[in-house]
Amino acid sequence: MKKLTPQNLRYQKKHSRKEFRKNVKRKNRKYSGNDIVLKNRYDSKIGNYVYEGPHYVGPKRIYFKDLIAPKIFNLQYENCEKVIEYINKVKLEGKSGHNLNIVLEDITDIGEGAIAMLLSVLEELRAEGIYMKGAKPRDSEAKDILEKSGFLKNMETQLDEKNLNSKNTILKTQGIGELKVNIVGEIRKANETVWGETGRNPPLRGTVFEMMRNSSDHAFGPSRDLIWHFAISHDESENRVKFSFVDNGKGIINSLKTTTLSSVLRIFKDNADILETAFKDGIESRTGLRYRGKGLPTIFENYQERYFENLVVISNDVFLDFDKQIYKTLNVRFRGTYYYWRMSRNCVKACYN
Amino acid sequence: MIEINIAKDFTTEPGARTYDDGPYSGQEFYDLLLEPKFAEAIKRQVKLKIILDGTEGFASSFLNEAFIRLGDKYGSDVVWNNIILISEEIPKYITKVKESIYEKRK
């Protein structure tokens, strides 16, 4: 009998009845509690979202492209490039028409900001009719943060009982009018976590409004195309609240470059220098040109007056961390703008009835 | 004296700059309340008291749009000398209003 070569053996294994059965079983495996499946899918023909739960059997088999998230999934300076690279890949594959399997299983460290940034891209792709599924982190701490974050609210999955009643949320918006109604309640809850009493916080509400307004200025089209995600994460034992705000606009740097003469921008060292100067209200003094955008300086002013702390901004290829004084141009670009900040008892109290 | 309490007479949740930005914008505040009340105050030769406390918080664009328009129409000094601003919660709003009154639109 002729001896089989390794290639023949591989071929036989691949096409054996046993392997075939295994593949069928794997593809038809039942939905488990660790899986995430998007509840609704946008059907462009009927112009609305349709329910397609985990057991939905479509007219044809749907193939998903696996995209494995980095183990450290937060937006601190040392980790942010890998996370942005991953999010860009998700966006690129989705825009190319691939259905996506967002594999979060290997994550051991996850940040609320990165969750909001990922959600912002997933929502954009979902609106374009891309199917998505995924799996939660195996690491219990990372899984708890994801489950509590509000990320899974629009998805078909099971949550651990202890994570069901979290105050954390991610507000999704399109249009200033829509967001402003929701943020007031969330800001009052944040005051309750930090100061032990509910009440108005005008500088904080003003800050979120500046971010929204600024996003509209840097939108790529009519403001209805803009999607914002405002994530609020409460740490009641530490009397601390973390906030993230992400938009899918053009980004501040891209926008400044389209509206400002390149000869003027040449006086800046790099993009990080431009953005840092814009926040510190120095564009006019550095360029001699009148700069009417007061939104970014107002955000920075509220930070400087310590109504909140730990302000981080990522826009296009710039990373700014004002607490750590990191002002860097990144090797990757994020299309849009991301803000992160924190309120704790170290901050100036603004809580009015 | 004529009085505007923004939280009571207009909204507790002021919006952004113009009508395009959504409801309760600075432009809407100017058209509906600020300009008519200021005109009335000038006519009656009394001051216009504006209470900024009690809202959920202002975006800089709201205050800027409303008061830059008022300064443009009546003149910066006339406006500044005929209004009384009350902002005990966040005193810096007074500085923002003053800057807007003296800012000239391009």
XYZ file of C-alpha atoms in Angstrom:
459
model
C 0.000 0.000 0.000
C 1.214 3.448 -0.846
C 2.530 5.381 2.176
C 0.583 8.574 2.889
C 2.468 11.856 2.828
C 1.841 14.494 5.558
C -0.167 16.474 2.978
C -2.369 13.437 2.298
C -2.868 12.923 6.016
C -3.872 16.544 6.534
C -6.304 16.303 3.603
C -7.833 13.140 4.986
C -8.228 14.638 8.439
C -9.769 17.802 7.078
C -12.295 15.922 5.003
C -13.038 13.027 7.347
C -16.601 12.395 8.456
C -15.620 12.916 12.094
C -14.142 16.357 11.419
C -17.165 17.272 9.326
C -19.486 16.392 12.234
C -17.310 18.335 14.647
C -17.460 21.420 12.422
C -21.234 21.213 12.101
C -21.550 20.890 15.888
C -19.232 23.870 16.444
C -21.118 26.069 13.984
C -24.518 25.153 15.427
C -23.439 25.332 19.060
C -26.024 26.715 21.402
C -25.981 30.189 22.760
C -24.171 30.315 26.101
C -24.303 32.902 28.879
C -20.902 34.261 27.956
C -21.906 35.079 24.397
C -22.969 38.520 23.257
C -25.306 38.853 20.308
C -26.694 42.131 19.100
C -30.420 42.138 19.686
C -31.451 44.274 16.769
C -30.245 44.567 13.246
C -30.952 47.476 10.966
C -32.841 46.330 7.899
C -32.306 48.924 5.183
C -35.220 47.558 3.127
C -37.836 48.278 5.795
C -35.861 51.191 7.252
C -35.994 49.954 10.833
C -34.385 47.620 13.355
C -35.594 44.032 13.362
C -35.252 41.520 16.173
C -32.820 38.759 15.459
C -32.043 37.007 18.717
C -29.413 34.349 19.334
C -31.535 31.534 17.928
C -32.475 33.393 14.773
C -31.988 31.273 11.689
C -31.616 33.553 8.738
C -32.282 32.724 5.120
C -28.594 32.041 4.623
C -25.628 31.194 6.790
C -23.892 34.236 8.231
C -20.139 34.208 8.517
C -18.363 36.229 11.176
C -14.826 37.478 11.095
C -13.005 36.947 14.408
C -11.384 40.072 15.830
C -9.465 39.380 19.019
C -9.187 42.342 21.385
C -5.867 43.111 23.138
C -5.486 41.737 26.670
C -5.088 45.192 28.185
C -8.112 47.061 26.932
C -7.896 50.526 28.448
C -6.968 53.945 27.103
C -4.037 54.808 29.324
C -1.170 56.250 27.304
C 0.923 53.079 27.296
C -2.007 50.917 26.112
C -4.087 53.232 23.974
C -2.351 52.651 20.632
C -3.163 48.920 20.657
C -6.767 49.603 21.637
C -7.238 52.291 18.978
C -5.600 50.008 16.418
C -8.100 47.275 17.352
C -11.063 49.649 17.194
C -9.884 50.931 13.804
C -9.642 47.321 12.590
C -13.195 46.627 13.791
C -14.377 49.694 11.895
C -12.451 48.846 8.747
C -13.659 45.225 8.631
C -17.225 46.316 9.337
C -17.111 49.015 6.663
C -15.836 46.370 4.233
C -19.092 44.498 4.837
C -17.816 41.732 7.120
C -19.965 40.513 9.979
C -17.887 40.581 13.118
C -17.133 38.365 16.052
C -15.814 40.697 18.754
C -13.653 38.404 20.855
C -13.125 39.954 24.283
C -12.365 36.666 26.024
C -8.648 37.265 26.589
C -9.063 40.696 28.182
C -7.687 40.884 31.713
C -7.837 44.662 32.224
C -10.665 46.746 30.789
C -11.471 50.466 31.084
C -14.849 52.137 30.789
C -13.464 54.633 28.274
C -12.301 51.896 25.924
C -15.703 50.207 26.278
C -17.457 53.441 25.271
C -15.079 53.927 22.337
C -15.711 50.381 21.096
C -19.458 50.777 21.544
C -19.394 53.991 19.516
C -17.904 52.106 16.545
C -20.174 49.062 16.957
C -23.275 51.265 16.958
C -22.095 52.968 13.798
C -21.595 49.595 12.107
C -24.882 48.236 13.382
C -26.667 51.170 11.771
C -25.052 50.086 8.507
C -26.491 46.570 8.831
C -23.456 44.662 10.037
C -24.151 41.586 12.174
C -22.068 41.309 15.311
C -21.551 38.825 18.068
C -18.911 38.283 20.682
C -17.862 36.786 23.965
C -17.255 38.414 27.324
C -13.867 38.317 29.079
C -13.010 35.133 30.956
C -11.348 37.241 33.657
C -14.031 37.774 36.293
C -12.986 41.350 37.194
C -12.941 42.468 33.554
C -16.255 40.688 32.951
C -17.857 42.481 35.921
C -16.682 45.884 34.662
C -18.099 45.128 31.196
C -21.398 43.849 32.582
C -21.807 46.821 34.926
C -20.832 49.386 32.295
C -24.102 49.402 30.364
C -22.324 48.166 27.204
C -24.514 45.072 27.099
C -27.841 46.838 27.515
C -28.620 46.655 23.798
C -27.341 43.143 23.418
C -28.702 39.688 23.947
C -26.752 38.149 26.806
C -27.034 37.022 30.397
C -25.684 39.185 33.212
C -24.516 37.991 36.601
C -27.110 38.835 39.218
C -24.662 41.010 41.164
C -24.148 43.212 38.084
C -27.812 43.672 37.232
C -28.537 46.726 39.387
C -25.548 48.890 38.552
C -25.933 52.692 38.463
C -23.448 52.737 35.599
C -24.773 53.565 32.191
C -23.811 54.518 28.660
C -26.100 57.083 27.090
C -26.275 57.011 23.321
C -27.418 60.094 21.575
C -27.926 61.786 18.306
C -28.644 65.474 18.598
C -28.028 67.924 21.408
C -31.686 68.120 22.423
C -31.864 64.408 23.062
C -28.800 64.176 25.275
C -29.471 67.147 27.456
C -32.575 65.554 28.922
C -30.719 62.456 30.023
C -27.512 63.961 31.330
C -29.149 66.008 34.058
C -30.371 62.906 35.909
C -26.999 61.191 35.507
C -25.103 64.224 36.807
C -27.347 64.354 39.867
C -26.631 60.661 40.493
C -22.902 61.377 40.171
C -23.179 64.078 42.836
C -24.952 61.582 45.060
C -22.110 59.065 44.697
C -19.386 61.632 45.358
C -20.968 64.038 47.868
C -23.693 61.872 49.347
C -26.423 64.249 48.211
C -28.208 64.684 44.914
C -28.149 68.114 43.283
C -27.263 70.242 40.281
C -23.649 70.506 39.157
C -23.540 73.413 36.670
C -19.821 73.192 35.770
C -20.089 69.464 35.041
C -23.228 69.832 32.969
C -21.629 72.786 31.181
C -18.547 70.670 30.434
C -20.579 67.864 28.834
C -22.473 70.449 26.835
C -19.212 71.962 25.562
C -18.151 68.505 24.389
C -21.429 67.994 22.561
C -21.308 71.436 20.996
C -17.725 70.936 19.965
C -18.607 67.605 18.363
C -21.228 69.301 16.205
C -18.621 71.805 15.064
C -16.378 68.935 14.048
C -19.102 66.751 12.573
C -18.569 65.222 9.161
C -22.062 66.023 7.990
C -25.410 67.087 9.383
C -25.456 66.789 13.170
C -27.962 63.905 12.986
C -25.145 61.715 11.628
C -23.169 62.262 14.779
C -23.337 59.654 17.488
C -22.237 60.441 21.018
C -21.727 57.989 23.820
C -21.608 59.325 27.341
C -20.536 56.680 29.852
C -20.833 57.119 33.604
C -19.239 54.660 35.996
C -19.830 54.872 39.761
C -17.429 53.669 42.426
C -19.490 54.128 45.572
C -16.930 52.695 47.977
C -14.394 55.336 46.844
C -16.972 58.157 46.352
C -15.739 58.486 42.800
C -17.390 58.708 39.380
C -15.621 58.203 36.052
C -16.966 59.781 32.879
C -16.182 59.093 29.213
C -17.553 60.947 26.239
C -16.922 59.684 22.698
C -18.084 61.076 19.387
C -17.627 59.713 15.891
C -17.043 63.092 14.235
C -14.029 64.209 12.219
C -11.932 64.900 15.275
C -10.607 68.243 16.458
C -7.267 68.124 14.648
C -8.814 67.148 11.298
C -11.354 69.889 11.705
C -8.779 72.545 12.640
C -6.651 71.553 9.672
C -9.508 72.002 7.228
C -10.420 75.418 8.590
C -6.986 76.887 9.307
C -4.245 77.815 6.879
C -1.401 75.304 6.830
C 1.131 78.176 7.005
C -0.411 79.173 10.346
C -0.376 75.637 11.700
C 3.300 75.301 10.781
C 4.274 77.350 13.830
C 3.177 74.455 16.036
C 5.615 71.681 16.867
C 3.136 68.878 16.113
C -0.551 67.932 16.392
C -0.238 67.432 20.153
C 1.045 71.006 20.433
C -1.956 72.298 18.436
C -4.504 70.506 20.604
C -2.843 71.374 23.901
C -2.753 75.035 22.839
C -6.432 74.926 21.792
C -7.442 73.664 25.249
C -5.271 76.200 27.030
C -6.850 79.024 24.987
C -3.592 79.963 23.342
C -4.425 79.683 19.636
C -5.072 83.416 19.324
C -1.927 84.464 21.204
C 0.280 81.954 19.336
C -1.015 82.650 15.829
C -2.285 86.209 16.065
C -5.531 84.974 14.542
C -8.830 85.415 16.302
C -10.026 82.074 17.650
C -13.660 82.050 18.647
C -13.967 78.464 19.796
C -14.536 78.773 23.542
C -15.667 75.193 24.122
C -12.276 73.540 24.623
C -10.882 76.360 26.829
C -14.032 76.187 28.979
C -13.576 72.436 29.481
C -9.947 73.049 30.478
C -10.911 75.935 32.737
C -13.401 73.735 34.643
C -10.679 71.110 34.981
C -8.172 73.706 36.233
C -10.683 74.961 38.768
C -10.856 71.333 39.960
C -14.551 70.735 39.405
C -13.181 67.415 38.086
C -9.780 65.779 37.700
C -7.742 63.459 35.494
C -8.799 64.966 32.160
C -7.675 62.853 29.196
C -8.393 63.688 25.546
C -7.781 61.592 22.448
C -8.590 63.178 19.124
C -7.244 61.924 15.814
C -3.579 61.146 16.481
C -3.224 63.167 19.693
C -3.202 61.967 23.285
C -3.410 64.527 26.111
C -3.364 63.622 29.802
C -3.400 66.900 31.709
C -2.848 65.360 35.178
C 0.214 63.417 34.051
C 1.263 66.173 31.631
C 1.487 63.784 28.694
C 0.986 65.612 25.405
C 1.863 63.161 22.631
C 1.243 62.536 18.965
C 0.319 58.869 18.503
C 1.311 56.452 15.758
C -2.353 55.579 15.166
C -5.343 57.794 14.454
C -8.753 57.677 16.065
C -11.475 59.186 13.925
C -13.467 61.163 16.448
C -12.864 62.594 19.887
C -12.686 60.895 23.255
C -12.722 62.589 26.671
C -12.245 60.969 30.045
C -12.447 62.637 33.439
C -13.180 61.792 37.033
C -14.998 63.402 39.942
C -14.060 62.570 43.522
C -13.957 64.186 46.948
C -10.638 65.816 45.972
C -12.609 68.048 43.604
C -14.387 71.344 44.267
C -17.931 70.637 45.364
C -20.680 71.957 43.102
C -23.961 70.543 44.331
C -27.012 72.802 44.436
C -30.664 72.101 45.128
C -36.154 97.314 38.044
C -37.016 94.584 35.558
C -35.939 91.039 36.335
C -35.177 87.903 34.336
C -34.676 84.704 36.254
C -33.388 82.367 33.569
C -34.243 79.173 35.495
C -37.806 80.308 36.235
C -38.645 82.419 33.189
C -36.832 80.510 30.427
C -35.471 77.056 31.282
C -33.439 75.181 33.865
C -31.611 73.418 31.020
C -30.189 76.043 28.683
C -29.004 74.790 25.314
C -26.171 75.816 23.023
C -25.701 78.710 20.582
C -28.341 78.952 17.861
C -31.726 77.483 16.905
C -29.854 74.873 14.839
C -28.302 73.510 18.027
C -31.653 72.540 19.518
C -34.144 74.036 21.963
C -33.445 76.755 24.558
C -30.446 78.158 22.701
C -28.760 81.463 23.453
C -30.327 82.896 20.312
C -33.789 81.835 21.465
C -33.204 83.366 24.900
C -32.111 86.614 23.244
C -35.134 86.732 20.931
C -37.784 85.742 23.459
C -36.632 87.363 26.659
C -33.327 89.195 26.819
C -33.766 91.716 24.013
C -37.447 92.577 24.719
C -36.809 92.977 28.463
C -33.659 95.031 27.878
C -35.520 97.281 25.440
C -38.238 97.737 28.047
C -35.653 98.527 30.748
C -34.015 101.166 28.531
C -37.424 102.667 27.704
C -38.406 102.840 31.365
C -34.898 103.969 32.358
C -34.465 101.168 34.877
C -31.859 98.435 35.163
C -32.341 94.868 34.020
C -31.522 92.307 36.693
C -30.541 88.899 35.304
C -30.371 85.924 37.669
C -28.083 83.200 36.380
C -28.442 80.868 39.400
C -30.764 77.878 39.496
C -30.026 76.300 36.109
C -28.375 72.946 35.482
C -25.413 74.807 33.955
C -24.527 76.950 30.955
C -22.476 76.155 27.894
C -20.200 79.089 27.033
C -21.915 79.303 23.634
C -25.325 80.042 25.216
C -24.106 83.044 27.178
C -21.831 84.164 24.370
C -24.543 84.162 21.701
C -27.167 85.916 23.803
C -24.961 88.695 25.148
C -22.840 89.265 22.047
C -26.099 89.993 20.205
C -27.223 92.402 22.923
C -23.851 94.186 22.898
C -23.924 94.412 19.105
C -27.418 95.923 19.049
C -27.235 98.434 21.904
C -23.500 99.013 22.310
C -21.251 97.313 24.853
C -21.131 100.153 27.417
C -24.882 100.786 27.285
C -25.567 97.121 27.985
C -22.948 96.731 30.721
C -24.115 99.878 32.521
C -27.766 98.851 32.455
C -27.700 95.296 33.676
C -27.198 93.718 37.089
C -25.986 90.129 37.019
C -26.558 87.716 39.870
C -24.500 84.515 39.870
C -23.777 83.368 43.400
C -23.413 79.671 42.533
C -20.846 80.038 39.749
C -19.472 83.616 39.905
C -17.342 83.225 36.770
C -20.494 83.320 34.611
C -20.464 87.095 35.210
C -17.014 87.374 33.617
C -18.204 85.269 30.673
C -21.183 87.569 30.149
C -19.010 90.682 30.343
C -16.521 89.255 27.826
C -19.379 88.466 25.449
C -20.907 91.929 25.743
C -17.575 93.500 24.784
C -16.794 90.920 22.094
C -17.395 92.072 18.543
C -18.818 89.695 15.984
C -16.532 89.164 12.992
